[in-house]
Amino acid sequence: MNSPAAESGPRRRGRPVDVDPDEVALLALRHFAEHGYEATTMDDIARIAGIGRRTLFRYFPSKPALVWGGMEPVVERTRAELDAATPDEPTASVLRRAIARSLDMPPDRIEATRRRLLLIGSDDSLIAFGLGRLALNRDVLAAFIARRTASEPSGLHASVLADALSAASFSALLWWAANSDQEPASVVAEALAAIGG
């Protein structure tokens, strides 16, 4: 399959171009690193990806959404790991394993993940934008903790533990992006073990 960036020549009407959102995001993230996040427009991203502006906005409604676009698969993998846990496994063990395994990714996704995190860690507005995305994962953790403890997801225990695990995981990922060549899952697992999560 040809990549969007590899296409050239005039646009033809008809069947839309096949778009790999992960590839588009990686091209954009590389461009941000070279030319600056603020200086790059969505039109620039569409041009370097070889796709139309409308197509780009169908996948990414904004630059912050593009930067945070890798979060949804992590949330879904976390949910799947928690749902697959056996009732006899200790809750803390399930949570640590689910969080770490949700970060297992193929090598071709590591570069984009690192670039995303480095950019997020350097831009307060991107962190603010991403709080809602992080809350999705936190809510999955809180719901699991509540099921295990016969409590409410909004209760003190579930809320505080889910927040602590989410914050520790995000902090470990930011550290990994700037400092480590290890797999992100192993860095996060080590961090969670260190805090007893």
Coordinates of C-alpha atoms in Angstrom, one line a residue:
M1 CA 0.0 0.0 0.0
N2 CA 1.4 3.4 -0.9
S3 CA 1.7 5.9 1.9
P4 CA -0.2 9.2 1.8
A5 CA 3.1 11.0 1.7
A6 CA 4.3 9.0 -1.3
E7 CA 1.5 10.1 -3.5
S8 CA 2.1 12.7 -6.2
G9 CA 0.4 14.1 -9.2
P10 CA -3.0 15.7 -9.6
R11 CA -5.9 14.7 -7.4
R12 CA -8.7 12.6 -9.1
R13 CA -12.2 12.5 -8.0
G14 CA -13.6 9.1 -7.1
R15 CA -12.4 6.6 -4.5
P16 CA -10.8 8.3 -1.5
V17 CA -7.2 7.9 -0.7
D18 CA -6.4 5.2 1.9
V19 CA -5.2 7.0 5.0
D20 CA -3.2 5.5 7.8
P21 CA -3.9 7.9 10.7
D22 CA -0.8 6.7 12.6
E23 CA 1.4 7.5 9.6
V24 CA -0.2 10.9 9.2
A25 CA 0.4 11.6 12.9
L26 CA 4.0 10.5 12.7
L27 CA 4.7 12.8 9.7
A28 CA 3.1 15.7 11.6
L29 CA 5.0 15.0 14.8
R30 CA 8.3 14.9 12.8
H31 CA 7.3 18.2 11.2
F32 CA 6.5 19.7 14.6
A33 CA 10.0 18.8 15.9
E34 CA 11.7 20.4 12.9
H35 CA 9.5 23.4 12.3
G36 CA 7.7 24.0 15.6
Y37 CA 4.3 23.0 16.8
E38 CA 2.8 26.5 16.8
A39 CA 4.3 27.4 13.4
T40 CA 2.7 24.3 11.8
T41 CA -0.9 24.6 10.5
M42 CA -3.4 21.8 9.7
D43 CA -3.0 22.8 6.1
D44 CA 0.8 22.1 6.4
I45 CA 0.0 18.7 7.9
A46 CA -2.4 17.8 5.1
R47 CA 0.2 18.9 2.5
I48 CA 3.0 16.9 3.9
A49 CA 0.7 13.8 4.4
G50 CA -0.5 14.1 0.8
I51 CA -4.1 14.2 1.7
G52 CA -6.9 16.8 1.5
R53 CA -7.7 19.1 4.4
R54 CA -11.2 17.6 4.8
T55 CA -9.7 14.1 5.0
L56 CA -7.3 15.3 7.7
F57 CA -10.0 16.9 9.8
R58 CA -12.1 13.7 9.5
Y59 CA -9.3 11.9 11.5
F60 CA -8.0 14.8 13.6
P61 CA -10.3 17.7 14.3
S62 CA -7.3 19.8 15.7
K63 CA -3.6 19.8 16.2
P64 CA -4.0 18.9 19.9
A65 CA -6.3 16.0 18.9
L66 CA -3.6 14.7 16.6
V67 CA -0.9 14.9 19.3
W68 CA -3.1 13.0 21.7
G69 CA -4.4 10.6 19.1
G70 CA -2.5 7.7 20.5
M71 CA -4.5 7.6 23.7
E72 CA -7.7 5.8 22.6
P73 CA -5.9 2.4 21.8
V74 CA -4.3 2.5 25.2
V75 CA -7.6 3.0 27.0
E76 CA -9.1 0.1 25.0
R77 CA -6.2 -2.2 25.8
T78 CA -6.4 -1.3 29.5
R79 CA -10.2 -2.1 29.5
A80 CA -9.6 -5.4 27.8
E81 CA -6.9 -6.4 30.2
L82 CA -9.0 -5.5 33.2
D83 CA -12.0 -7.4 31.8
A84 CA -10.0 -10.5 31.2
A85 CA -8.7 -10.6 34.8
T86 CA -9.7 -13.6 37.0
P87 CA -11.5 -12.8 40.2
D88 CA -8.8 -14.5 42.4
E89 CA -5.9 -12.3 41.2
P90 CA -5.2 -9.5 43.6
T91 CA -6.6 -6.1 42.5
A92 CA -3.2 -4.3 42.7
S93 CA -1.6 -7.0 40.5
V94 CA -4.3 -6.8 37.9
L95 CA -4.1 -3.0 37.8
R96 CA -0.3 -2.9 37.4
R97 CA -0.4 -5.6 34.7
A98 CA -3.2 -4.0 32.8
I99 CA -1.6 -0.6 32.8
A100 CA 1.8 -2.0 31.7
R101 CA 0.3 -4.2 29.0
S102 CA -1.8 -1.4 27.6
L103 CA 1.5 0.3 26.7
D104 CA 2.9 -2.7 24.8
M105 CA 3.2 -1.5 21.2
P106 CA 5.0 -2.5 18.1
P107 CA 8.4 -1.0 17.4
D108 CA 7.0 1.2 14.6
R109 CA 4.8 3.0 17.1
I110 CA 7.5 3.8 19.6
E111 CA 8.8 6.9 17.7
A112 CA 5.4 8.5 17.5
T113 CA 4.7 7.8 21.1
R114 CA 8.1 9.3 22.2
R115 CA 7.5 12.4 20.0
R116 CA 4.0 12.8 21.3
L117 CA 5.1 12.7 24.9
L118 CA 8.1 15.0 24.4
L119 CA 5.8 17.6 22.8
I120 CA 3.1 17.2 25.5
G121 CA 5.7 17.5 28.2
S122 CA 6.9 20.8 26.8
D123 CA 3.6 22.5 26.3
D124 CA 1.2 23.3 29.1
S125 CA -1.7 23.9 26.7
L126 CA -1.3 20.3 25.3
I127 CA -1.3 18.9 28.8
A128 CA -4.5 20.9 29.6
F129 CA -6.1 19.6 26.4
G130 CA -5.2 16.0 27.3
L131 CA -6.7 16.0 30.7
G132 CA -10.0 14.8 29.3
R133 CA -8.2 12.0 27.4
L134 CA -6.3 10.9 30.5
A135 CA -9.6 11.0 32.4
L136 CA -11.0 8.3 30.0
N137 CA -8.3 5.8 31.2
R138 CA -8.7 7.0 34.8
D139 CA -12.4 6.2 34.6
V140 CA -11.7 2.7 33.3
L141 CA -9.4 2.1 36.3
A142 CA -11.9 3.6 38.8
A143 CA -14.7 1.4 37.5
F144 CA -12.6 -1.7 37.8
I145 CA -11.5 -0.8 41.4
A146 CA -15.1 -0.1 42.3
R147 CA -16.3 -3.5 41.0
R148 CA -13.5 -5.2 43.0
T149 CA -14.3 -3.3 46.2
A150 CA -18.1 -3.2 45.9
S151 CA -18.0 0.5 46.0
E152 CA -18.8 3.4 43.7
P153 CA -16.4 4.6 41.0
S154 CA -16.8 8.1 42.3
G155 CA -16.1 7.0 45.9
L156 CA -13.0 8.0 47.8
H157 CA -11.0 4.8 47.4
A158 CA -11.7 4.2 43.7
S159 CA -11.2 7.8 42.8
V160 CA -8.0 8.4 44.7
L161 CA -6.4 5.1 43.6
A162 CA -7.3 5.5 40.0
D163 CA -6.0 9.1 40.0
A164 CA -2.7 8.0 41.7
L165 CA -2.2 5.2 39.2
S166 CA -3.0 7.4 36.2
A167 CA -0.7 10.2 37.4
A168 CA 2.2 7.8 38.1
S169 CA 1.8 6.2 34.7
F170 CA 1.7 9.5 32.9
S171 CA 4.7 10.8 34.9
A172 CA 6.7 7.6 34.1
L173 CA 5.8 7.9 30.4
L174 CA 7.0 11.5 30.3
W175 CA 10.2 10.4 32.0
W176 CA 10.6 7.5 29.6
A177 CA 10.3 9.8 26.5
A178 CA 13.1 12.1 27.6
N179 CA 15.4 9.6 29.3
S180 CA 15.1 5.9 28.4
D181 CA 15.6 3.5 25.6
Q182 CA 13.7 0.8 27.4
E183 CA 10.2 -0.3 26.4
P184 CA 7.6 2.2 27.8
A185 CA 5.6 -0.7 29.3
S186 CA 8.6 -1.8 31.4
V187 CA 9.4 1.7 32.6
V188 CA 5.8 2.2 33.7
A189 CA 5.7 -1.2 35.4
E190 CA 8.8 -0.4 37.3
A191 CA 7.4 3.0 38.4
L192 CA 4.1 1.4 39.6
A193 CA 6.0 -1.3 41.5
A194 CA 8.1 1.4 43.2
I195 CA 5.1 3.3 44.5
G196 CA 3.3 0.1 45.5
G197 CA 0.5 0.7 43.0

